[in-house]
Amino acid sequence: MSAPADGVWAQVIGQPAVVAELRAAVADPAAMTHAWLFTGPPGSGRSVAARAFAAALQCPDGGDGTCHACRTVLAGTHADVQTVVPEGLSIGVVEARELVRLAGRAPSQGRWQVVVVEDADRMTEQAANAVLKMIEEPPPRTVFLLCAPSLHPEDVPVTIRSRCRVVGLRTPPADAVADVLVRRDGIDPALAAWAAGAAGGHVGRARHLARDETARMARKAVLDVPLRLVSLAACLTAADDLVGAAKEESDRAAAELDGAETEAVKASLGVGARGPGVAAASRGAGVLKDLEKRQRSRATRIGRDSLDRALVDLAGLYRDALVLHAAPAEQLPLNHPDRRADAEELARRIGAEGALRRIDAVLACRTALEQNVKPQVAVEALTVALRLPA
C-alpha cells in the first residue's frame, strides 16, 4: 500500500472500525471531543493509533502521511504534539503538572495542541488528579489522547474515563501482523508467520522475535520451564533463571542508555571544567542525583517488564494445556502453536484443574510483583506452585 493512499492510518493494523471512527472525527469538527481514551491489550496498537490520530489532526489533508505535519508528529518532533512515555515505574505529579502547563498553550504551528499519554495507567493518583482538572476545563484547541490497557478503575480512574471518548482496540490477527513484517521489514514470510503466532498478535514483540535470535532463545527458555519443574531443586533453579534473565535484560539496557545520558548531562554542567565552570558543575550535583534516580527507576521497570512478559508466556502455555484438555480434537487457536506438544504433555499430566490452579498462581505472582514483593521471593513461590505432580 502506498503512503499517500493510506497515509498515517496504514500504521493501525487490523482495526478497520477504529480507523473509520477516527477518520470521521478528523473530517467532521462536530464529531471531535477534547479527550480520548484508547484501550486495548498489549500489542493491540493503542499508542500507535493515538499517534496516527494526532498526526491526522495536525495534517491539512487528514493524515496523508507525506506532509511536514504528519512526518514530524510520527517522528516525535512536532511542536504542538506532546508525548509522555514513562521510563520509570510511574508518571508522577511533577511530570503531570508540566504536561498540563504545556497543554494549556495555544497551538504555535498546528491546528491543535495535542497531548498523548502512553501507559496512562501508570499515572499516580496525584498525577491523575492534575490531568483530570485539565480535562474538565480544557482550552478550546487542546486534545488529550490517553492510552491504557482497559477501562478498569485500577487502570483509569472513573472520573477520567467518564470525561473521555473511548476507542477500544483488539489484538490484530496474526496473519495481518505477519503481512506487516514481510512488507515493511522485509522479513522472510515463514519467519514472519512464526513470529506473529508466537507473539500472539503483538506487533512490536513479533518484530523483536523475528529480528533477534536472543529474544527467540529467551522465549524458548521460559516455555521450557513448566516441564522442568519435577523437584524442589528444579523449581528454585528455574526461579533463579527467570529472575536472572530479567536482570540481564535490565543491565543491558542500562549499559546502552545510562552512560551516554550521564556523560551528556555532565558535559552540559561543565563537570571536569576549570575556571568559572567549576561553580556551575558543583551546583549540578542535584541534577546528576535526579538523573541517577530516574535511571534506577527505568532499570527496575525494564526488569519488571521482562519478567512480566515471561509470566504472560507461562500463563499462555497453561491456557493452551487447558484448551487441549477440554477439546483435544478441536483445532482451536493456541497462544503458543509452536509448543503444542508441550501443552499436550502438560494437559496429560496436570489436567484441567491443575492448569487452572497454575494460571491463578501466575496471576498471583504478577500481583505480588506489582505490590513490590521482591522478584526472587515472588518467583520462587510461583515455581513451587507450578511444580509437576510426582
Tab-separated table of C-alpha atoms in Angstrom:
chain	number	residue	atom	x	y	z
A	1	MET	CA	0.000	0.000	0.000
A	2	SER	CA	1.284	3.442	-0.842
A	3	ALA	CA	1.713	6.065	1.818
A	4	PRO	CA	-0.481	8.671	0.049
A	5	ALA	CA	-3.368	6.192	-0.272
A	6	ASP	CA	-3.370	5.066	3.332
A	7	GLY	CA	-1.341	7.765	4.996
A	8	VAL	CA	-0.854	7.578	8.727
A	9	TRP	CA	-3.706	5.075	9.047
A	10	ALA	CA	-1.619	2.337	7.430
A	11	GLN	CA	0.158	2.012	10.776
A	12	VAL	CA	-3.048	0.962	12.577
A	13	ILE	CA	-3.070	-2.759	11.862
A	14	GLY	CA	-6.221	-4.865	11.797
A	15	GLN	CA	-8.519	-2.165	13.265
A	16	PRO	CA	-10.846	-1.022	10.409
A	17	ALA	CA	-13.648	0.127	12.736
A	18	VAL	CA	-11.242	2.206	14.816
A	19	VAL	CA	-9.724	3.818	11.720
A	20	ALA	CA	-13.186	4.661	10.396
A	21	GLU	CA	-14.176	6.295	13.694
A	22	LEU	CA	-11.013	8.363	13.904
A	23	ARG	CA	-11.190	9.408	10.259
A	24	ALA	CA	-14.754	10.621	10.823
A	25	ALA	CA	-13.685	12.691	13.828
A	26	VAL	CA	-10.875	14.322	11.838
A	27	ALA	CA	-13.182	15.113	8.917
A	28	ASP	CA	-16.077	16.468	10.984
A	29	PRO	CA	-15.315	19.018	13.741
A	30	ALA	CA	-18.708	18.262	15.273
A	31	ALA	CA	-17.525	14.681	15.862
A	32	MET	CA	-14.447	15.827	17.763
A	33	THR	CA	-14.072	15.803	21.501
A	34	HIS	CA	-11.323	17.151	23.738
A	35	ALA	CA	-10.384	13.875	25.475
A	36	TRP	CA	-9.975	10.371	24.045
A	37	LEU	CA	-9.131	7.115	25.795
A	38	PHE	CA	-7.522	4.381	23.678
A	39	THR	CA	-7.805	0.961	25.323
A	40	GLY	CA	-6.706	-2.492	24.304
A	41	PRO	CA	-4.491	-5.389	25.358
A	42	PRO	CA	-0.703	-5.174	24.993
A	43	GLY	CA	0.212	-5.285	21.324
A	44	SER	CA	-3.148	-4.018	20.096
A	45	GLY	CA	-1.504	-0.801	18.922
A	46	ARG	CA	-3.321	1.683	21.139
A	47	SER	CA	-0.398	4.131	21.260
A	48	VAL	CA	0.198	3.717	17.516
A	49	ALA	CA	-3.464	4.577	16.866
A	50	ALA	CA	-3.183	7.610	19.153
A	51	ARG	CA	-0.095	8.887	17.328
A	52	ALA	CA	-1.722	8.343	13.928
A	53	PHE	CA	-4.777	10.259	15.146
A	54	ALA	CA	-2.561	13.088	16.417
A	55	ALA	CA	-0.856	13.300	13.015
A	56	ALA	CA	-4.191	13.334	11.198
A	57	LEU	CA	-5.470	16.117	13.452
A	58	GLN	CA	-2.482	18.288	12.525
A	59	CYS	CA	-2.492	17.382	8.829
A	60	PRO	CA	-4.372	19.703	6.407
A	61	ASP	CA	-5.399	16.606	4.426
A	62	GLY	CA	-6.484	14.426	7.347
A	63	GLY	CA	-3.359	12.295	7.652
A	64	ASP	CA	-1.886	11.811	4.181
A	65	GLY	CA	1.382	10.630	5.732
A	66	THR	CA	3.605	12.698	3.443
A	67	CYS	CA	3.295	16.292	4.654
A	68	HIS	CA	5.552	18.031	7.163
A	69	ALA	CA	2.924	17.835	9.916
A	70	CYS	CA	2.451	14.073	9.562
A	71	ARG	CA	6.159	13.344	9.389
A	72	THR	CA	7.061	15.467	12.403
A	73	VAL	CA	4.238	14.093	14.556
A	74	LEU	CA	5.213	10.497	13.785
A	75	ALA	CA	8.872	11.357	14.415
A	76	GLY	CA	8.005	12.932	17.765
A	77	THR	CA	9.272	16.406	16.841
A	78	HIS	CA	6.066	18.379	16.194
A	79	ALA	CA	5.949	21.483	18.389
A	80	ASP	CA	2.236	21.084	19.176
A	81	VAL	CA	2.204	17.362	19.997
A	82	GLN	CA	3.484	16.449	23.453
A	83	THR	CA	4.043	12.735	24.100
A	84	VAL	CA	4.622	11.228	27.528
A	85	VAL	CA	6.246	7.787	27.593
A	86	PRO	CA	7.031	6.793	31.186
A	87	GLU	CA	10.556	5.455	31.545
A	88	GLY	CA	10.195	4.631	35.216
A	89	LEU	CA	7.594	2.796	37.222
A	90	SER	CA	5.070	5.631	37.174
A	91	ILE	CA	4.114	9.069	35.898
A	92	GLY	CA	4.441	11.400	38.868
A	93	VAL	CA	2.620	14.590	39.747
A	94	VAL	CA	5.559	16.840	38.809
A	95	GLU	CA	5.626	15.405	35.294
A	96	ALA	CA	1.831	15.640	35.041
A	97	ARG	CA	1.808	19.299	36.085
A	98	GLU	CA	4.416	20.131	33.458
A	99	LEU	CA	2.281	18.319	30.917
A	100	VAL	CA	-0.768	20.330	31.949
A	101	ARG	CA	1.234	23.534	31.606
A	102	LEU	CA	2.238	22.640	28.061
A	103	ALA	CA	-1.299	21.568	27.212
A	104	GLY	CA	-2.593	24.990	28.203
A	105	ARG	CA	-0.640	26.719	25.457
A	106	ALA	CA	-2.269	27.734	22.198
A	107	PRO	CA	-1.045	25.817	19.108
A	108	SER	CA	2.001	27.501	17.594
A	109	GLN	CA	2.094	25.646	14.275
A	110	GLY	CA	-0.638	23.046	14.048
A	111	ARG	CA	-4.385	23.071	14.260
A	112	TRP	CA	-4.458	21.587	17.773
A	113	GLN	CA	-2.347	21.309	20.903
A	114	VAL	CA	-2.276	17.510	21.303
A	115	VAL	CA	-1.142	15.633	24.404
A	116	VAL	CA	-0.515	11.881	24.057
A	117	VAL	CA	-0.051	9.937	27.296
A	118	GLU	CA	1.163	6.398	26.687
A	119	ASP	CA	0.641	3.998	29.601
A	120	ALA	CA	-1.771	6.391	31.308
A	121	ASP	CA	-2.456	3.555	33.752
A	122	ARG	CA	0.961	4.336	35.274
A	123	MET	CA	-0.146	7.760	36.489
A	124	THR	CA	-0.067	8.138	40.250
A	125	GLU	CA	-3.247	9.314	41.964
A	126	GLN	CA	-1.879	12.847	42.280
A	127	ALA	CA	-0.839	12.868	38.611
A	128	ALA	CA	-4.270	11.622	37.522
A	129	ASN	CA	-5.918	14.391	39.545
A	130	ALA	CA	-3.747	17.013	37.850
A	131	VAL	CA	-4.693	15.700	34.400
A	132	LEU	CA	-8.360	15.444	35.404
A	133	LYS	CA	-8.532	19.162	36.177
A	134	MET	CA	-7.283	19.973	32.684
A	135	ILE	CA	-9.710	17.520	31.056
A	136	GLU	CA	-12.621	19.014	32.981
A	137	GLU	CA	-11.869	22.523	31.718
A	138	PRO	CA	-9.719	22.162	28.599
A	139	PRO	CA	-8.556	25.058	26.422
A	140	PRO	CA	-10.557	25.262	23.187
A	141	ARG	CA	-7.835	23.843	20.900
A	142	THR	CA	-6.346	21.177	23.191
A	143	VAL	CA	-6.904	17.422	22.768
A	144	PHE	CA	-5.853	14.736	25.259
A	145	LEU	CA	-5.166	11.216	23.947
A	146	LEU	CA	-4.742	8.748	26.819
A	147	CYS	CA	-3.705	5.107	26.340
A	148	ALA	CA	-4.424	2.336	28.845
A	149	PRO	CA	-4.939	-1.444	28.808
A	150	SER	CA	-8.582	-1.374	29.924
A	151	LEU	CA	-11.404	0.628	31.469
A	152	HIS	CA	-10.870	-0.999	34.851
A	153	PRO	CA	-10.651	1.583	37.670
A	154	GLU	CA	-7.165	0.305	38.513
A	155	ASP	CA	-6.062	1.342	35.023
A	156	VAL	CA	-8.072	4.536	34.573
A	157	PRO	CA	-9.943	6.433	37.311
A	158	VAL	CA	-13.675	6.539	36.729
A	159	THR	CA	-13.592	10.338	36.850
A	160	ILE	CA	-11.207	10.463	33.871
A	161	ARG	CA	-12.914	7.666	31.957
A	162	SER	CA	-16.305	9.386	32.183
A	163	ARG	CA	-14.905	12.514	30.524
A	164	CYS	CA	-13.262	10.709	27.595
A	165	ARG	CA	-14.498	9.238	24.368
A	166	VAL	CA	-13.405	5.601	24.456
A	167	VAL	CA	-11.793	3.869	21.484
A	168	GLY	CA	-11.440	0.135	22.028
A	169	LEU	CA	-8.807	-1.794	20.091
A	170	ARG	CA	-8.414	-5.549	19.777
A	171	THR	CA	-5.411	-7.744	19.210
A	172	PRO	CA	-4.782	-7.789	15.451
A	173	PRO	CA	-4.950	-11.185	13.710
A	174	ALA	CA	-1.638	-12.992	13.325
A	175	ASP	CA	-1.834	-13.033	9.527
A	176	ALA	CA	-2.147	-9.225	9.459
A	177	VAL	CA	0.910	-8.916	11.711
A	178	ALA	CA	2.879	-11.336	9.538
A	179	ASP	CA	1.933	-9.368	6.434
A	180	VAL	CA	3.286	-6.164	8.008
A	181	LEU	CA	6.560	-7.869	8.941
A	182	VAL	CA	7.020	-9.070	5.387
A	183	ARG	CA	6.020	-5.829	3.632
A	184	ARG	CA	7.585	-3.236	5.912
A	185	ASP	CA	10.510	-5.065	7.463
A	186	GLY	CA	11.480	-7.432	4.669
A	187	ILE	CA	11.321	-10.468	6.957
A	188	ASP	CA	11.133	-13.938	5.453
A	189	PRO	CA	7.447	-14.996	5.204
A	190	ALA	CA	7.942	-18.238	7.156
A	191	LEU	CA	9.772	-16.480	9.983
A	192	ALA	CA	7.193	-13.677	9.962
A	193	ALA	CA	4.325	-16.153	10.267
A	194	TRP	CA	6.049	-17.947	13.160
A	195	ALA	CA	6.862	-14.685	14.970
A	196	ALA	CA	3.319	-13.355	14.572
A	197	GLY	CA	1.881	-16.553	16.021
A	198	ALA	CA	4.433	-16.751	18.826
A	199	ALA	CA	3.798	-13.117	19.783
A	200	GLY	CA	0.041	-13.560	19.963
A	201	GLY	CA	-0.619	-10.695	17.579
A	202	HIS	CA	1.665	-8.249	19.437
A	203	VAL	CA	3.261	-6.333	16.559
A	204	GLY	CA	6.250	-4.987	18.469
A	205	ARG	CA	7.122	-8.311	20.043
A	206	ALA	CA	6.627	-10.156	16.748
A	207	ARG	CA	9.123	-7.810	15.104
A	208	HIS	CA	11.553	-8.302	18.000
A	209	LEU	CA	11.280	-12.095	17.815
A	210	ALA	CA	11.738	-12.090	14.060
A	211	ARG	CA	14.830	-9.888	14.189
A	212	ASP	CA	16.593	-11.034	17.338
A	213	GLU	CA	17.870	-14.553	17.907
A	214	THR	CA	18.496	-13.710	21.575
A	215	ALA	CA	14.798	-12.873	22.031
A	216	ARG	CA	13.816	-16.200	20.457
A	217	MET	CA	16.133	-18.083	22.780
A	218	ALA	CA	14.821	-16.188	25.814
A	219	ARG	CA	11.233	-17.140	24.918
A	220	LYS	CA	12.252	-20.767	24.460
A	221	ALA	CA	13.927	-20.794	27.872
A	222	VAL	CA	10.741	-19.514	29.511
A	223	LEU	CA	8.475	-22.025	27.789
A	224	ASP	CA	10.849	-24.852	28.708
A	225	VAL	CA	10.224	-24.133	32.405
A	226	PRO	CA	6.891	-25.937	33.078
A	227	LEU	CA	8.146	-29.411	32.119
A	228	ARG	CA	11.386	-28.866	34.086
A	229	LEU	CA	9.626	-28.451	37.426
A	230	VAL	CA	9.924	-32.019	38.693
A	231	SER	CA	11.573	-31.302	42.069
A	232	LEU	CA	12.040	-28.533	44.608
A	233	ALA	CA	15.617	-28.018	43.456
A	234	ALA	CA	14.429	-27.674	39.859
A	235	CYS	CA	11.822	-25.114	40.966
A	236	LEU	CA	14.412	-22.954	42.726
A	237	THR	CA	16.804	-23.208	39.786
A	238	ALA	CA	14.063	-22.171	37.379
A	239	ALA	CA	13.241	-19.177	39.581
A	240	ASP	CA	16.893	-18.138	39.562
A	241	ASP	CA	16.952	-18.421	35.772
A	242	LEU	CA	13.798	-16.319	35.286
A	243	VAL	CA	14.870	-13.560	37.652
A	244	GLY	CA	18.430	-13.631	36.320
A	245	ALA	CA	17.259	-13.274	32.716
A	246	ALA	CA	15.179	-10.221	33.639
A	247	LYS	CA	18.151	-8.657	35.407
A	248	GLU	CA	20.411	-9.324	32.441
A	249	GLU	CA	17.983	-7.523	30.143
A	250	SER	CA	17.810	-4.605	32.568
A	251	ASP	CA	21.612	-4.461	32.818
A	252	ARG	CA	21.985	-4.493	29.024
A	253	ALA	CA	19.572	-1.599	28.665
A	254	ALA	CA	21.339	0.341	31.424
A	255	ALA	CA	24.699	-0.207	29.747
A	256	GLU	CA	23.325	1.121	26.451
A	257	LEU	CA	21.475	4.138	27.844
A	258	ASP	CA	22.868	5.283	31.185
A	259	GLY	CA	26.445	6.057	30.230
A	260	ALA	CA	25.598	8.300	27.280
A	261	GLU	CA	22.928	10.130	29.296
A	262	THR	CA	25.248	10.737	32.232
A	263	GLU	CA	28.094	11.997	30.035
A	264	ALA	CA	25.726	14.337	28.175
A	265	VAL	CA	24.460	15.839	31.442
A	266	LYS	CA	27.987	16.174	32.828
A	267	ALA	CA	29.080	17.949	29.659
A	268	SER	CA	26.144	20.350	29.871
A	269	LEU	CA	27.020	21.106	33.501
A	270	GLY	CA	30.696	21.597	32.794
A	271	VAL	CA	31.851	18.744	35.012
A	272	GLY	CA	35.632	18.472	34.741
A	273	ALA	CA	35.994	22.045	33.553
A	274	ARG	CA	38.250	24.613	35.136
A	275	GLY	CA	37.643	28.215	35.966
A	276	PRO	CA	34.101	29.705	36.081
A	277	GLY	CA	32.552	26.409	35.048
A	278	VAL	CA	33.565	24.710	38.277
A	279	ALA	CA	30.932	26.522	40.346
A	280	ALA	CA	28.201	25.614	37.869
A	281	ALA	CA	29.323	21.989	37.901
A	282	SER	CA	29.135	21.840	41.692
A	283	ARG	CA	25.603	23.211	41.583
A	284	GLY	CA	24.696	20.429	39.153
A	285	ALA	CA	25.225	17.664	41.708
A	286	GLY	CA	21.499	17.599	42.355
A	287	VAL	CA	20.799	17.236	38.637
A	288	LEU	CA	23.078	14.213	38.428
A	289	LYS	CA	21.457	12.691	41.501
A	290	ASP	CA	17.996	13.115	39.942
A	291	LEU	CA	19.258	11.524	36.724
A	292	GLU	CA	20.636	8.528	38.627
A	293	LYS	CA	17.301	8.137	40.400
A	294	ARG	CA	15.438	8.146	37.081
A	295	GLN	CA	17.895	5.649	35.628
A	296	ARG	CA	17.409	3.279	38.557
A	297	SER	CA	13.651	3.569	38.177
A	298	ARG	CA	13.916	2.852	34.449
A	299	ALA	CA	16.125	-0.179	35.066
A	300	THR	CA	13.603	-1.512	37.586
A	301	ARG	CA	10.799	-1.071	35.103
A	302	ILE	CA	12.701	-2.787	32.296
A	303	GLY	CA	13.430	-5.741	34.576
A	304	ARG	CA	9.826	-5.971	35.723
A	305	ASP	CA	8.508	-5.723	32.168
A	306	SER	CA	10.858	-8.516	31.116
A	307	LEU	CA	9.734	-10.711	33.998
A	308	ASP	CA	6.083	-9.904	33.337
A	309	ARG	CA	6.494	-10.883	29.697
A	310	ALA	CA	7.838	-14.258	30.845
A	311	LEU	CA	4.865	-14.704	33.187
A	312	VAL	CA	2.408	-13.922	30.407
A	313	ASP	CA	4.107	-16.537	28.219
A	314	LEU	CA	3.832	-19.110	31.016
A	315	ALA	CA	0.160	-18.353	31.582
A	316	GLY	CA	-0.409	-18.728	27.840
A	317	LEU	CA	1.139	-22.198	27.802
A	318	TYR	CA	-1.027	-23.351	30.714
A	319	ARG	CA	-4.038	-21.873	28.934
A	320	ASP	CA	-3.111	-23.964	25.880
A	321	ALA	CA	-2.955	-27.050	28.097
A	322	LEU	CA	-6.422	-26.237	29.420
A	323	VAL	CA	-7.810	-25.823	25.900
A	324	LEU	CA	-6.273	-29.085	24.704
A	325	HIS	CA	-7.547	-30.985	27.747
A	326	ALA	CA	-11.079	-29.671	27.219
A	327	ALA	CA	-11.216	-30.156	23.445
A	328	PRO	CA	-8.284	-32.246	22.197
A	329	ALA	CA	-9.898	-32.940	18.836
A	330	GLU	CA	-10.754	-29.312	18.074
A	331	GLN	CA	-8.400	-27.071	16.115
A	332	LEU	CA	-8.735	-24.152	18.495
A	333	PRO	CA	-6.204	-21.293	18.308
A	334	LEU	CA	-3.323	-21.630	20.765
A	335	ASN	CA	-1.209	-18.930	22.376
A	336	HIS	CA	1.942	-20.893	21.550
A	337	PRO	CA	1.134	-23.003	18.488
A	338	ASP	CA	4.796	-23.980	18.078
A	339	ARG	CA	4.756	-25.560	21.570
A	340	ARG	CA	1.658	-27.680	21.068
A	341	ALA	CA	3.465	-30.878	22.078
A	342	ASP	CA	4.460	-29.333	25.426
A	343	ALA	CA	0.900	-28.130	26.021
A	344	GLU	CA	-0.422	-31.624	25.280
A	345	GLU	CA	2.040	-33.148	27.734
A	346	LEU	CA	1.025	-30.639	30.403
A	347	ALA	CA	-2.656	-31.356	29.743
A	348	ARG	CA	-1.990	-35.066	30.279
A	349	ARG	CA	-0.010	-34.572	33.475
A	350	ILE	CA	-1.918	-31.822	35.302
A	351	GLY	CA	-5.426	-31.896	33.807
A	352	ALA	CA	-7.878	-29.011	33.614
A	353	GLU	CA	-7.939	-28.297	37.349
A	354	GLY	CA	-4.146	-28.277	37.535
A	355	ALA	CA	-3.922	-25.904	34.574
A	356	LEU	CA	-6.400	-23.510	36.183
A	357	ARG	CA	-4.526	-23.574	39.506
A	358	ARG	CA	-1.282	-22.769	37.751
A	359	ILE	CA	-2.803	-19.898	35.772
A	360	ASP	CA	-4.068	-18.495	39.079
A	361	ALA	CA	-0.562	-18.873	40.528
A	362	VAL	CA	0.938	-16.895	37.635
A	363	LEU	CA	-1.635	-14.135	38.093
A	364	ALA	CA	-0.912	-14.072	41.834
A	365	CYS	CA	2.796	-13.673	41.087
A	366	ARG	CA	2.095	-10.733	38.783
A	367	THR	CA	0.036	-9.106	41.516
A	368	ALA	CA	2.807	-9.679	44.065
A	369	LEU	CA	5.343	-8.007	41.779
A	370	GLU	CA	3.026	-5.029	41.293
A	371	GLN	CA	2.885	-4.741	45.086
A	372	ASN	CA	6.701	-4.571	45.215
A	373	VAL	CA	7.342	-8.057	46.564
A	374	LYS	CA	10.972	-8.918	45.821
A	375	PRO	CA	11.150	-10.713	42.458
A	376	GLN	CA	13.209	-13.615	43.816
A	377	VAL	CA	10.668	-14.310	46.568
A	378	ALA	CA	7.632	-13.960	44.278
A	379	VAL	CA	9.059	-16.128	41.500
A	380	GLU	CA	10.295	-18.847	43.851
A	381	ALA	CA	6.785	-19.072	45.321
A	382	LEU	CA	5.430	-19.297	41.770
A	383	THR	CA	7.714	-22.069	40.529
A	384	VAL	CA	6.971	-24.149	43.629
A	385	ALA	CA	3.253	-23.730	42.916
A	386	LEU	CA	3.866	-24.807	39.297
A	387	ARG	CA	5.703	-27.992	40.295
A	388	LEU	CA	4.574	-31.066	38.404
A	389	PRO	CA	2.951	-33.912	40.330
A	390	ALA	CA	5.154	-36.905	41.044
